Structures are given as C-alpha cells and as structure tokens.
Amino acid sequence: MSERFVGKTVIVTGAAGGIGLAAVERFASEGAQIVAVDLKQSPLEDALALAKTAGVDAIAVGADVSDAADVRRYIGEAVSRFGGVDGLFNNAGIEGAVAPIEEYPDDVFDKVMSVNVKGVFLGMKHIAPVLRNRGGGAIVNTSSVAGLTGNAVISAYVASKHAVIGLTRCGAQAYAAEGIRVNAVCPSPIDTRMMRSLEEGLRANMDDAEEPVDVVAAMQASIPAGRYGTPAEVAALVAFLMSDEASFMNGGVHTIDGGMTSA
Ligand SMILES: NC(=O)c1ccc[n+]([C@@H]2O[C@H](COP(=O)([O-])OP(=O)(O)OC[C@H]3O[C@@H](n4cnc5c(N)ncnc54)[C@H](O)[C@@H]3O)[C@@H](O)[C@H]2O)c1
C-alpha cells in the first residue's frame, strides 16, 4: 500500500457505516490521521480499532452532520487534536423511504434533504477556512448513481444526491484558486446496510407484482458487472481523489458503478 497520506489528517463522516468504515481503513493504511464522525461515538469503535491496527492516530466524534453546531464541533476537535485538516470525506447519508411520490412522507423528505444535502453543505462551509489555513486540501462528497438518474420510489434520495453534485460543482468553482478541490463519487449499489434497507423497501413496493421478483437479482442484473460493488472499491476511488495524485481533478462527478450508467 502506498503512503499518500502520511502526515495528513482526514475527516470521514458516516464512519460507522459500510463505505465510511472502508474509507477509514484505506486512509489509515496509507498513513492518515483519522477523525471518524458518525451520529454516535460508540459505533465508531471499529474505526478506531482499524486506525490502531494501521498504527495511526485517530479520534471519534459523535455528531449530527445536519446540525451546524455539531459540524463546527467535529471540525474544531480535529483541529485541536491534529493542528489542522487536509481532507474531508463528506459521506454520511440516509436512504429515506421507498414509496411512490404521492405516498412519500413529507417529514421523511425533509429529513433526507437535511442529512444528505445540508450535511454536505455544512461540511463544505465549515471545512473551507480550515483547508485554506493549511494552504489547500480536498473534499470528496458522496453522491450516487441516484444523483444521475431518476427512480420512481426514492424521490427524496434521488433529489438529494442530484443536489450533492450541484454543491460539488459550486465548491469547485469557489475554492479552486485556493488549492481546494471538491469532487463527487457516484456509487451504484454497494454491499452495505443501506442496500439491505433499500432491498426491503423495494420488495414491499412489489407486493402487487404478478410474479414474485427477486429484488437482489434484478438489481444485480441492472449492473453490467453483474454484482454490487464493495465498500473497499469505493474507498479506493475516494482515496485517489483525496490524494495529490488527483491534483488536477476538480468539480468532477465520478461514477463507480460496474458500468451501470454507461448505457
Ligand atoms: N450502499 C450503497 O449502495 C450506496 C450507493 C451510492 C451511494 N451511497 C452513499 O454512500 C454513503 C454511505 O452509505 P453506506 O452505504 O455506507 O450506508 P450506511 O448506512 O452503512 O452508512 C451511513 C452512515 O451514516 C451515518 N449517518 C446517518 N445520518 C447521519 C447524521 N445525521 N450525522 C452523522 N452520521 C450520520 C449512519 O449512522 C451510518 O453509519 C451515503 O451517503 C449513501 O447515500 C451508498
């Protein structure tokens, strides 16, 4: 494994979840000091253990990414512990409900937008001055293939992930001159808790189908690679985008989807 992040500090939000934890493992294995953020501190034990195994320093911060005071706090704790920050993986997100637009609960719509859009916005807003102080840095936002295409039953999620791409492009425009790059990743279905939840929701919406539908097989068949991606595959792309190897990549929207959106 290379050592692209030795001497650097990276914040990962949603670090107790599938993709976030894989990112922690990847950044730590390449030498980064880790600030692992998720709603509660206790599920972040896994992230701390991975950092310890890799021999890097790490802290865990329980914070709600949609709450401005919490965002200022997780960034503040990162700065006071490590003296600065070099990268933010703005990754925490929720799937919301699986329901047709007319049946989609308003409060769930608001919650999805709050976590997935405002959370990313607040992360960018409050990390920018910290990265500026460091002379530059990188932000990677987690969008989705749902940020590129529509879907009849996850409207809030789709809208939120389209918005993440918009915010990414705004950040690239705003900060490029200061050496701060902002990119988005768009994964297809990845094997995590979120997919189990979405599969369950899709099954419930297909109760009326004439023939029983194997939701997982149908999802996999929609991906030319014929399978879901792994969190580690996403983490590899995120680490590349965060690293100096991607120094001329800014405002990009990077699919990692086994060919799903290539048709
Ligand atoms: N799994 C997929 O198929 C897939 C595909 C494309 C994009 N994504 C995106 O990847 C990101 C990570 O998803 P995952 O698959 O690892 O899911 P996950 O559910 O395993 O992890 C998400 C994590 O975010 C945390 N989180 C939720 N709300 C939060 C909040 N308000 N503040 C702080 N943390 C919060 C959760 O506690 C959880 O640990 C999400 O943004 C998701 O939308 C996932």
PDB file of C-alpha atoms and ligand atoms in Angstrom:
ATOM      1  CA  MET A   1       0.000   0.000   0.000  1.00  0.00           C
ATOM      2  CA  SER A   2       1.328   3.476  -0.774  1.00  0.00           C
ATOM      3  CA  GLU A   3       1.793   6.209   1.823  1.00  0.00           C
ATOM      4  CA  ARG A   4      -0.059   9.095   0.199  1.00  0.00           C
ATOM      5  CA  PHE A   5      -1.477  10.437   3.482  1.00  0.00           C
ATOM      6  CA  VAL A   6       1.456  10.286   5.861  1.00  0.00           C
ATOM      7  CA  GLY A   7       1.419  13.495   7.946  1.00  0.00           C
ATOM      8  CA  LYS A   8      -2.111  14.327   6.763  1.00  0.00           C
ATOM      9  CA  THR A   9      -5.398  14.435   8.636  1.00  0.00           C
ATOM     10  CA  VAL A  10      -8.619  13.261   7.030  1.00  0.00           C
ATOM     11  CA  ILE A  11     -12.153  13.550   8.394  1.00  0.00           C
ATOM     12  CA  VAL A  12     -14.611  10.809   7.405  1.00  0.00           C
ATOM     13  CA  THR A  13     -18.319  11.277   8.130  1.00  0.00           C
ATOM     14  CA  GLY A  14     -20.612   8.266   8.298  1.00  0.00           C
ATOM     15  CA  ALA A  15     -17.507   6.428   9.535  1.00  0.00           C
ATOM     16  CA  ALA A  16     -19.509   3.764  11.377  1.00  0.00           C
ATOM     17  CA  GLY A  17     -21.229   2.713   8.129  1.00  0.00           C
ATOM     18  CA  GLY A  18     -20.138   0.465   5.283  1.00  0.00           C
ATOM     19  CA  ILE A  19     -18.432   2.920   2.921  1.00  0.00           C
ATOM     20  CA  GLY A  20     -17.194   5.260   5.665  1.00  0.00           C
ATOM     21  CA  LEU A  21     -15.513   2.448   7.589  1.00  0.00           C
ATOM     22  CA  ALA A  22     -13.838   1.156   4.421  1.00  0.00           C
ATOM     23  CA  ALA A  23     -12.585   4.698   3.787  1.00  0.00           C
ATOM     24  CA  VAL A  24     -11.177   4.909   7.310  1.00  0.00           C
ATOM     25  CA  GLU A  25      -9.365   1.618   6.706  1.00  0.00           C
ATOM     26  CA  ARG A  26      -7.989   2.840   3.385  1.00  0.00           C
ATOM     27  CA  PHE A  27      -6.853   6.272   4.622  1.00  0.00           C
ATOM     28  CA  ALA A  28      -5.315   4.760   7.768  1.00  0.00           C
ATOM     29  CA  SER A  29      -3.476   2.106   5.760  1.00  0.00           C
ATOM     30  CA  GLU A  30      -1.891   4.948   3.767  1.00  0.00           C
ATOM     31  CA  GLY A  31      -0.791   6.802   6.889  1.00  0.00           C
ATOM     32  CA  ALA A  32      -3.548   9.380   7.527  1.00  0.00           C
ATOM     33  CA  GLN A  33      -4.529  10.588  10.957  1.00  0.00           C
ATOM     34  CA  ILE A  34      -8.253   9.906  11.173  1.00  0.00           C
ATOM     35  CA  VAL A  35     -11.199  11.875  12.509  1.00  0.00           C
ATOM     36  CA  ALA A  36     -14.107   9.438  12.426  1.00  0.00           C
ATOM     37  CA  VAL A  37     -17.543  11.070  12.648  1.00  0.00           C
ATOM     38  CA  ASP A  38     -20.944   9.449  12.995  1.00  0.00           C
ATOM     39  CA  LEU A  39     -24.172  10.084  14.878  1.00  0.00           C
ATOM     40  CA  LYS A  40     -22.935   8.331  17.991  1.00  0.00           C
ATOM     41  CA  GLN A  41     -19.468   7.730  19.291  1.00  0.00           C
ATOM     42  CA  SER A  42     -19.942   4.087  20.332  1.00  0.00           C
ATOM     43  CA  PRO A  43     -20.294   2.506  16.851  1.00  0.00           C
ATOM     44  CA  LEU A  44     -17.055   4.257  15.908  1.00  0.00           C
ATOM     45  CA  GLU A  45     -15.062   1.711  17.954  1.00  0.00           C
ATOM     46  CA  ASP A  46     -14.483  -0.251  14.728  1.00  0.00           C
ATOM     47  CA  ALA A  47     -12.984   2.801  13.037  1.00  0.00           C
ATOM     48  CA  LEU A  48     -10.674   3.439  15.998  1.00  0.00           C
ATOM     49  CA  ALA A  49      -9.618  -0.222  16.018  1.00  0.00           C
ATOM     50  CA  LEU A  50      -8.783  -0.106  12.295  1.00  0.00           C
ATOM     51  CA  ALA A  51      -6.684   3.027  12.804  1.00  0.00           C
ATOM     52  CA  LYS A  52      -4.868   1.401  15.712  1.00  0.00           C
ATOM     53  CA  THR A  53      -4.091  -1.673  13.617  1.00  0.00           C
ATOM     54  CA  ALA A  54      -2.684   0.591  10.906  1.00  0.00           C
ATOM     55  CA  GLY A  55      -0.562   2.383  13.531  1.00  0.00           C
ATOM     56  CA  VAL A  56      -2.094   5.832  13.028  1.00  0.00           C
ATOM     57  CA  ASP A  57      -3.656   8.254  15.458  1.00  0.00           C
ATOM     58  CA  ALA A  58      -7.444   8.649  15.386  1.00  0.00           C
ATOM     59  CA  ILE A  59     -10.318  10.267  17.241  1.00  0.00           C
ATOM     60  CA  ALA A  60     -14.025   9.511  17.143  1.00  0.00           C
ATOM     61  CA  VAL A  61     -16.601  12.288  17.326  1.00  0.00           C
ATOM     62  CA  GLY A  62     -20.324  11.746  17.761  1.00  0.00           C
ATOM     63  CA  ALA A  63     -22.029  14.443  15.679  1.00  0.00           C
ATOM     64  CA  ASP A  64     -25.073  15.031  13.508  1.00  0.00           C
ATOM     65  CA  VAL A  65     -23.823  16.315  10.152  1.00  0.00           C
ATOM     66  CA  SER A  66     -27.062  18.247   9.603  1.00  0.00           C
ATOM     67  CA  ASP A  67     -26.522  20.328  12.752  1.00  0.00           C
ATOM     68  CA  ALA A  68     -24.262  23.357  12.261  1.00  0.00           C
ATOM     69  CA  ALA A  69     -23.024  23.383  15.865  1.00  0.00           C
ATOM     70  CA  ASP A  70     -22.121  19.682  15.614  1.00  0.00           C
ATOM     71  CA  VAL A  71     -20.266  20.266  12.333  1.00  0.00           C
ATOM     72  CA  ARG A  72     -18.274  23.122  13.865  1.00  0.00           C
ATOM     73  CA  ARG A  73     -17.528  20.833  16.814  1.00  0.00           C
ATOM     74  CA  TYR A  74     -16.244  17.853  14.802  1.00  0.00           C
ATOM     75  CA  ILE A  75     -14.031  20.162  12.752  1.00  0.00           C
ATOM     76  CA  GLY A  76     -12.893  22.000  15.892  1.00  0.00           C
ATOM     77  CA  GLU A  77     -11.954  18.725  17.594  1.00  0.00           C
ATOM     78  CA  ALA A  78      -9.992  17.683  14.507  1.00  0.00           C
ATOM     79  CA  VAL A  79      -8.039  20.946  14.505  1.00  0.00           C
ATOM     80  CA  SER A  80      -7.334  20.945  18.222  1.00  0.00           C
ATOM     81  CA  ARG A  81      -6.123  17.336  18.169  1.00  0.00           C
ATOM     82  CA  PHE A  82      -4.138  17.336  14.929  1.00  0.00           C
ATOM     83  CA  GLY A  83      -3.395  21.027  14.296  1.00  0.00           C
ATOM     84  CA  GLY A  84      -5.285  21.171  11.013  1.00  0.00           C
ATOM     85  CA  VAL A  85      -7.139  19.134   8.410  1.00  0.00           C
ATOM     86  CA  ASP A  86      -6.166  18.152   4.850  1.00  0.00           C
ATOM     87  CA  GLY A  87      -9.275  16.374   3.634  1.00  0.00           C
ATOM     88  CA  LEU A  88     -12.976  15.858   4.302  1.00  0.00           C
ATOM     89  CA  PHE A  89     -14.890  12.821   3.083  1.00  0.00           C
ATOM     90  CA  ASN A  90     -18.439  14.180   3.262  1.00  0.00           C
ATOM     91  CA  ASN A  91     -20.073  10.766   3.229  1.00  0.00           C
ATOM     92  CA  ALA A  92     -22.807  10.424   5.890  1.00  0.00           C
ATOM     93  CA  GLY A  93     -26.202   9.833   4.335  1.00  0.00           C
ATOM     94  CA  ILE A  94     -29.569   8.185   4.733  1.00  0.00           C
ATOM     95  CA  GLU A  95     -31.812   6.425   2.238  1.00  0.00           C
ATOM     96  CA  GLY A  96     -35.179   7.673   3.490  1.00  0.00           C
ATOM     97  CA  ALA A  97     -38.372   5.879   2.491  1.00  0.00           C
ATOM     98  CA  VAL A  98     -39.122   3.684  -0.508  1.00  0.00           C
ATOM     99  CA  ALA A  99     -42.504   4.891  -1.733  1.00  0.00           C
ATOM    100  CA  PRO A 100     -44.135   6.426  -4.797  1.00  0.00           C
ATOM    101  CA  ILE A 101     -44.039  10.237  -4.871  1.00  0.00           C
ATOM    102  CA  GLU A 102     -47.701  10.608  -3.906  1.00  0.00           C
ATOM    103  CA  GLU A 103     -47.223   8.403  -0.844  1.00  0.00           C
ATOM    104  CA  TYR A 104     -43.797   9.722   0.145  1.00  0.00           C
ATOM    105  CA  PRO A 105     -43.983  11.131   3.714  1.00  0.00           C
ATOM    106  CA  ASP A 106     -43.195  14.876   3.838  1.00  0.00           C
ATOM    107  CA  ASP A 107     -41.253  14.593   7.074  1.00  0.00           C
ATOM    108  CA  VAL A 108     -39.014  11.874   5.634  1.00  0.00           C
ATOM    109  CA  PHE A 109     -38.398  14.051   2.565  1.00  0.00           C
ATOM    110  CA  ASP A 110     -37.266  16.877   4.856  1.00  0.00           C
ATOM    111  CA  LYS A 111     -35.023  14.572   6.875  1.00  0.00           C
ATOM    112  CA  VAL A 112     -33.308  13.140   3.783  1.00  0.00           C
ATOM    113  CA  MET A 113     -32.644  16.622   2.423  1.00  0.00           C
ATOM    114  CA  SER A 114     -31.386  17.766   5.805  1.00  0.00           C
ATOM    115  CA  VAL A 115     -28.834  14.966   6.238  1.00  0.00           C
ATOM    116  CA  ASN A 116     -27.805  14.368   2.619  1.00  0.00           C
ATOM    117  CA  VAL A 117     -27.808  17.946   1.313  1.00  0.00           C
ATOM    118  CA  LYS A 118     -27.488  20.289   4.285  1.00  0.00           C
ATOM    119  CA  GLY A 119     -24.974  17.904   5.888  1.00  0.00           C
ATOM    120  CA  VAL A 120     -22.735  18.099   2.817  1.00  0.00           C
ATOM    121  CA  PHE A 121     -23.246  21.870   2.556  1.00  0.00           C
ATOM    122  CA  LEU A 122     -22.315  22.448   6.211  1.00  0.00           C
ATOM    123  CA  GLY A 123     -19.264  20.216   5.902  1.00  0.00           C
ATOM    124  CA  MET A 124     -18.006  22.226   2.919  1.00  0.00           C
ATOM    125  CA  LYS A 125     -18.863  25.543   4.530  1.00  0.00           C
ATOM    126  CA  HIS A 126     -17.007  24.914   7.780  1.00  0.00           C
ATOM    127  CA  ILE A 127     -14.033  22.947   6.430  1.00  0.00           C
ATOM    128  CA  ALA A 128     -13.162  25.550   3.772  1.00  0.00           C
ATOM    129  CA  PRO A 129     -11.422  28.014   6.115  1.00  0.00           C
ATOM    130  CA  VAL A 130      -9.559  25.161   7.791  1.00  0.00           C
ATOM    131  CA  LEU A 131      -8.279  23.822   4.465  1.00  0.00           C
ATOM    132  CA  ARG A 132      -7.416  27.377   3.411  1.00  0.00           C
ATOM    133  CA  ASN A 133      -5.278  27.760   6.560  1.00  0.00           C
ATOM    134  CA  ARG A 134      -3.421  24.641   5.518  1.00  0.00           C
ATOM    135  CA  GLY A 135      -2.690  26.097   2.061  1.00  0.00           C
ATOM    136  CA  GLY A 136      -5.167  23.801   0.291  1.00  0.00           C
ATOM    137  CA  GLY A 137      -6.824  20.421   0.556  1.00  0.00           C
ATOM    138  CA  ALA A 138      -9.536  18.199  -0.830  1.00  0.00           C
ATOM    139  CA  ILE A 139     -13.189  17.417  -0.268  1.00  0.00           C
ATOM    140  CA  VAL A 140     -14.928  14.323  -1.620  1.00  0.00           C
ATOM    141  CA  ASN A 141     -18.724  14.273  -1.463  1.00  0.00           C
ATOM    142  CA  THR A 142     -20.703  11.053  -1.699  1.00  0.00           C
ATOM    143  CA  SER A 143     -23.416  11.306  -4.317  1.00  0.00           C
ATOM    144  CA  SER A 144     -24.761   8.149  -6.033  1.00  0.00           C
ATOM    145  CA  VAL A 145     -25.920   6.823  -9.382  1.00  0.00           C
ATOM    146  CA  ALA A 146     -29.169   8.184  -7.927  1.00  0.00           C
ATOM    147  CA  GLY A 147     -27.584  11.614  -8.437  1.00  0.00           C
ATOM    148  CA  LEU A 148     -27.531  10.988 -12.179  1.00  0.00           C
ATOM    149  CA  THR A 149     -30.780   9.180 -12.923  1.00  0.00           C
ATOM    150  CA  GLY A 150     -34.371   9.092 -11.693  1.00  0.00           C
ATOM    151  CA  ASN A 151     -36.166   6.427  -9.711  1.00  0.00           C
ATOM    152  CA  ALA A 152     -39.931   6.282  -9.114  1.00  0.00           C
ATOM    153  CA  VAL A 153     -39.792   5.234  -5.459  1.00  0.00           C
ATOM    154  CA  ILE A 154     -36.841   7.021  -3.849  1.00  0.00           C
ATOM    155  CA  SER A 155     -37.554  10.612  -4.884  1.00  0.00           C
ATOM    156  CA  ALA A 156     -36.036  12.335  -1.847  1.00  0.00           C
ATOM    157  CA  TYR A 157     -32.863  10.283  -2.093  1.00  0.00           C
ATOM    158  CA  VAL A 158     -32.583  10.970  -5.838  1.00  0.00           C
ATOM    159  CA  ALA A 159     -33.198  14.702  -5.347  1.00  0.00           C
ATOM    160  CA  SER A 160     -30.667  14.852  -2.513  1.00  0.00           C
ATOM    161  CA  LYS A 161     -27.954  13.082  -4.482  1.00  0.00           C
ATOM    162  CA  HIS A 162     -28.513  15.344  -7.517  1.00  0.00           C
ATOM    163  CA  ALA A 163     -28.096  18.268  -5.109  1.00  0.00           C
ATOM    164  CA  VAL A 164     -24.794  16.858  -3.841  1.00  0.00           C
ATOM    165  CA  ILE A 165     -23.467  17.075  -7.402  1.00  0.00           C
ATOM    166  CA  GLY A 166     -24.615  20.705  -7.581  1.00  0.00           C
ATOM    167  CA  LEU A 167     -22.861  21.521  -4.318  1.00  0.00           C
ATOM    168  CA  THR A 168     -19.708  19.768  -5.534  1.00  0.00           C
ATOM    169  CA  ARG A 169     -19.627  21.932  -8.650  1.00  0.00           C
ATOM    170  CA  CYS A 170     -20.224  25.076  -6.566  1.00  0.00           C
ATOM    171  CA  GLY A 171     -17.350  24.157  -4.266  1.00  0.00           C
ATOM    172  CA  ALA A 172     -15.006  23.552  -7.196  1.00  0.00           C
ATOM    173  CA  GLN A 173     -15.859  26.971  -8.605  1.00  0.00           C
ATOM    174  CA  ALA A 174     -15.499  28.685  -5.250  1.00  0.00           C
ATOM    175  CA  TYR A 175     -12.244  27.209  -3.991  1.00  0.00           C
ATOM    176  CA  ALA A 176     -10.104  26.096  -6.954  1.00  0.00           C
ATOM    177  CA  ALA A 177      -7.953  29.242  -6.822  1.00  0.00           C
ATOM    178  CA  GLU A 178      -7.100  28.445  -3.193  1.00  0.00           C
ATOM    179  CA  GLY A 179      -5.887  24.939  -3.947  1.00  0.00           C
ATOM    180  CA  ILE A 180      -9.012  23.273  -2.553  1.00  0.00           C
ATOM    181  CA  ARG A 181     -10.505  20.589  -4.809  1.00  0.00           C
ATOM    182  CA  VAL A 182     -14.051  19.270  -4.494  1.00  0.00           C
ATOM    183  CA  ASN A 183     -15.134  16.080  -6.256  1.00  0.00           C
ATOM    184  CA  ALA A 184     -18.133  13.756  -6.070  1.00  0.00           C
ATOM    185  CA  VAL A 185     -18.307   9.986  -6.236  1.00  0.00           C
ATOM    186  CA  CYS A 186     -21.396   8.223  -7.589  1.00  0.00           C
ATOM    187  CA  PRO A 187     -21.512   4.596  -6.499  1.00  0.00           C
ATOM    188  CA  SER A 188     -24.039   2.082  -7.808  1.00  0.00           C
ATOM    189  CA  PRO A 189     -25.477  -0.362  -5.253  1.00  0.00           C
ATOM    190  CA  ILE A 190     -22.717  -1.203  -2.788  1.00  0.00           C
ATOM    191  CA  ASP A 191     -22.898  -4.058  -0.330  1.00  0.00           C
ATOM    192  CA  THR A 192     -23.783  -2.233   2.909  1.00  0.00           C
ATOM    193  CA  ARG A 193     -26.626  -1.860   5.406  1.00  0.00           C
ATOM    194  CA  MET A 194     -28.174   0.817   3.206  1.00  0.00           C
ATOM    195  CA  MET A 195     -28.670  -1.654   0.346  1.00  0.00           C
ATOM    196  CA  ARG A 196     -30.323  -4.182   2.688  1.00  0.00           C
ATOM    197  CA  SER A 197     -32.762  -1.461   3.703  1.00  0.00           C
ATOM    198  CA  LEU A 198     -33.429  -0.388   0.103  1.00  0.00           C
ATOM    199  CA  GLU A 199     -33.921  -4.019  -0.992  1.00  0.00           C
ATOM    200  CA  GLU A 200     -36.510  -4.445   1.771  1.00  0.00           C
ATOM    201  CA  GLY A 201     -38.306  -1.281   0.689  1.00  0.00           C
ATOM    202  CA  LEU A 202     -38.285  -2.304  -2.975  1.00  0.00           C
ATOM    203  CA  ARG A 203     -39.691  -5.732  -2.068  1.00  0.00           C
ATOM    204  CA  ALA A 204     -42.521  -4.104  -0.135  1.00  0.00           C
ATOM    205  CA  ASN A 205     -43.330  -1.943  -3.176  1.00  0.00           C
ATOM    206  CA  MET A 206     -43.518  -5.004  -5.421  1.00  0.00           C
ATOM    207  CA  ASP A 207     -46.102  -6.865  -3.361  1.00  0.00           C
ATOM    208  CA  ASP A 208     -48.625  -6.376  -6.160  1.00  0.00           C
ATOM    209  CA  ALA A 209     -46.385  -7.843  -8.888  1.00  0.00           C
ATOM    210  CA  GLU A 210     -47.942 -10.798 -10.701  1.00  0.00           C
ATOM    211  CA  GLU A 211     -44.744 -12.851 -10.366  1.00  0.00           C
ATOM    212  CA  PRO A 212     -42.544 -12.661  -7.267  1.00  0.00           C
ATOM    213  CA  VAL A 213     -39.494 -10.513  -8.032  1.00  0.00           C
ATOM    214  CA  ASP A 214     -36.024 -11.366  -6.779  1.00  0.00           C
ATOM    215  CA  VAL A 215     -35.001  -7.812  -5.931  1.00  0.00           C
ATOM    216  CA  VAL A 216     -31.309  -8.552  -5.456  1.00  0.00           C
ATOM    217  CA  ALA A 217     -31.069 -10.485  -8.735  1.00  0.00           C
ATOM    218  CA  ALA A 218     -32.902  -7.684 -10.553  1.00  0.00           C
ATOM    219  CA  MET A 219     -30.594  -5.036  -9.093  1.00  0.00           C
ATOM    220  CA  GLN A 220     -27.514  -7.058  -9.962  1.00  0.00           C
ATOM    221  CA  ALA A 221     -28.803  -7.640 -13.491  1.00  0.00           C
ATOM    222  CA  SER A 222     -29.054  -3.855 -13.941  1.00  0.00           C
ATOM    223  CA  ILE A 223     -25.281  -3.607 -13.384  1.00  0.00           C
ATOM    224  CA  PRO A 224     -23.195  -4.793 -16.370  1.00  0.00           C
ATOM    225  CA  ALA A 225     -20.583  -6.160 -13.942  1.00  0.00           C
ATOM    226  CA  GLY A 226     -23.361  -8.427 -12.616  1.00  0.00           C
ATOM    227  CA  ARG A 227     -22.768  -7.646  -8.947  1.00  0.00           C
ATOM    228  CA  TYR A 228     -22.878  -4.961  -6.282  1.00  0.00           C
ATOM    229  CA  GLY A 229     -19.690  -3.037  -5.601  1.00  0.00           C
ATOM    230  CA  THR A 230     -17.763  -3.389  -2.367  1.00  0.00           C
ATOM    231  CA  PRO A 231     -17.106  -0.574   0.118  1.00  0.00           C
ATOM    232  CA  ALA A 232     -13.370  -1.099  -0.421  1.00  0.00           C
ATOM    233  CA  GLU A 233     -13.746  -0.408  -4.153  1.00  0.00           C
ATOM    234  CA  VAL A 234     -15.419   2.924  -3.378  1.00  0.00           C
ATOM    235  CA  ALA A 235     -12.785   3.737  -0.755  1.00  0.00           C
ATOM    236  CA  ALA A 236     -10.014   3.214  -3.312  1.00  0.00           C
ATOM    237  CA  LEU A 237     -11.552   5.856  -5.601  1.00  0.00           C
ATOM    238  CA  VAL A 238     -12.164   8.251  -2.711  1.00  0.00           C
ATOM    239  CA  ALA A 239      -8.549   7.925  -1.548  1.00  0.00           C
ATOM    240  CA  PHE A 240      -7.289   8.613  -5.073  1.00  0.00           C
ATOM    241  CA  LEU A 241      -9.465  11.737  -5.405  1.00  0.00           C
ATOM    242  CA  MET A 242      -8.350  12.941  -1.971  1.00  0.00           C
ATOM    243  CA  SER A 243      -4.670  12.398  -2.777  1.00  0.00           C
ATOM    244  CA  ASP A 244      -2.202  14.678  -4.546  1.00  0.00           C
ATOM    245  CA  GLU A 245      -2.228  12.223  -7.462  1.00  0.00           C
ATOM    246  CA  ALA A 246      -5.584  13.781  -8.382  1.00  0.00           C
ATOM    247  CA  SER A 247      -4.165  17.321  -8.228  1.00  0.00           C
ATOM    248  CA  PHE A 248      -5.856  18.445 -11.485  1.00  0.00           C
ATOM    249  CA  MET A 249      -9.210  16.803 -10.759  1.00  0.00           C
ATOM    250  CA  ASN A 250     -11.772  19.302  -9.525  1.00  0.00           C
ATOM    251  CA  GLY A 251     -15.562  19.527  -9.733  1.00  0.00           C
ATOM    252  CA  GLY A 252     -15.706  16.039 -11.215  1.00  0.00           C
ATOM    253  CA  VAL A 253     -18.549  13.560 -10.934  1.00  0.00           C
ATOM    254  CA  HIS A 254     -17.006  10.112 -10.797  1.00  0.00           C
ATOM    255  CA  THR A 255     -19.121   7.023 -11.266  1.00  0.00           C
ATOM    256  CA  ILE A 256     -18.056   3.787  -9.629  1.00  0.00           C
ATOM    257  CA  ASP A 257     -20.838   1.527 -10.780  1.00  0.00           C
ATOM    258  CA  GLY A 258     -19.727  -1.564 -12.665  1.00  0.00           C
ATOM    259  CA  GLY A 259     -20.956   0.112 -15.840  1.00  0.00           C
ATOM    260  CA  MET A 260     -24.488   0.759 -14.546  1.00  0.00           C
ATOM    261  CA  THR A 261     -24.810   4.259 -16.026  1.00  0.00           C
ATOM    262  CA  SER A 262     -22.888   3.509 -19.208  1.00  0.00           C
ATOM    263  CA  ALA A 263     -25.922   2.577 -21.307  1.00  0.00           C
TER     264      ALA A 263
HETATM  265  N1  LIG B   1     -24.673   1.490  -0.234  1.00  0.00           N
HETATM  266  C1  LIG B   1     -24.988   1.936  -1.440  1.00  0.00           C
HETATM  267  O1  LIG B   1     -25.483   1.196  -2.286  1.00  0.00           O
HETATM  268  C2  LIG B   1     -24.716   3.371  -1.815  1.00  0.00           C
HETATM  269  C3  LIG B   1     -24.717   3.709  -3.168  1.00  0.00           C
HETATM  270  C4  LIG B   1     -24.476   5.043  -3.521  1.00  0.00           C
HETATM  271  C5  LIG B   1     -24.240   5.998  -2.550  1.00  0.00           C
HETATM  272  N2  LIG B   1     -24.257   5.617  -1.234  1.00  0.00           N
HETATM  273  C6  LIG B   1     -23.997   6.664  -0.245  1.00  0.00           C
HETATM  274  O2  LIG B   1     -22.846   6.313   0.479  1.00  0.00           O
HETATM  275  C7  LIG B   1     -22.879   6.938   1.761  1.00  0.00           C
HETATM  276  C8  LIG B   1     -22.579   5.906   2.818  1.00  0.00           C
HETATM  277  O3  LIG B   1     -23.602   4.915   2.781  1.00  0.00           O
HETATM  278  P1  LIG B   1     -23.396   3.396   3.257  1.00  0.00           P
HETATM  279  O4  LIG B   1     -23.808   2.550   2.134  1.00  0.00           O
HETATM  280  O5  LIG B   1     -22.069   3.227   3.879  1.00  0.00           O
HETATM  281  O6  LIG B   1     -24.583   3.325   4.334  1.00  0.00           O
HETATM  282  P2  LIG B   1     -24.553   3.043   5.895  1.00  0.00           P
HETATM  283  O7  LIG B   1     -25.940   3.161   6.337  1.00  0.00           O
HETATM  284  O8  LIG B   1     -23.799   1.781   6.142  1.00  0.00           O
HETATM  285  O9  LIG B   1     -23.666   4.245   6.472  1.00  0.00           O
HETATM  286  C9  LIG B   1     -24.149   5.552   6.602  1.00  0.00           C
HETATM  287  C10 LIG B   1     -23.630   6.107   7.909  1.00  0.00           C
HETATM  288  O10 LIG B   1     -24.017   7.481   8.009  1.00  0.00           O
HETATM  289  C11 LIG B   1     -24.388   7.727   9.354  1.00  0.00           C
HETATM  290  N3  LIG B   1     -25.291   8.857   9.450  1.00  0.00           N
HETATM  291  C12 LIG B   1     -26.594   8.923   9.060  1.00  0.00           C
HETATM  292  N4  LIG B   1     -27.114  10.115   9.364  1.00  0.00           N
HETATM  293  C13 LIG B   1     -26.130  10.826   9.965  1.00  0.00           C
HETATM  294  C14 LIG B   1     -26.063  12.142  10.506  1.00  0.00           C
HETATM  295  N5  LIG B   1     -27.127  12.952  10.502  1.00  0.00           N
HETATM  296  N6  LIG B   1     -24.895  12.547  11.059  1.00  0.00           N
HETATM  297  C15 LIG B   1     -23.817  11.723  11.082  1.00  0.00           C
HETATM  298  N7  LIG B   1     -23.816  10.474  10.571  1.00  0.00           N
HETATM  299  C16 LIG B   1     -24.966  10.031  10.024  1.00  0.00           C
HETATM  300  C17 LIG B   1     -25.063   6.429   9.797  1.00  0.00           C
HETATM  301  O11 LIG B   1     -25.124   6.322  11.217  1.00  0.00           O
HETATM  302  C18 LIG B   1     -24.205   5.380   9.127  1.00  0.00           C
HETATM  303  O12 LIG B   1     -23.168   4.927   9.966  1.00  0.00           O
HETATM  304  C19 LIG B   1     -24.267   7.578   1.876  1.00  0.00           C
HETATM  305  O13 LIG B   1     -24.171   8.951   1.578  1.00  0.00           O
HETATM  306  C20 LIG B   1     -25.057   6.856   0.810  1.00  0.00           C
HETATM  307  O14 LIG B   1     -26.146   7.614   0.356  1.00  0.00           O
HETATM  308  C21 LIG B   1     -24.478   4.342  -0.850  1.00  0.00           C
END
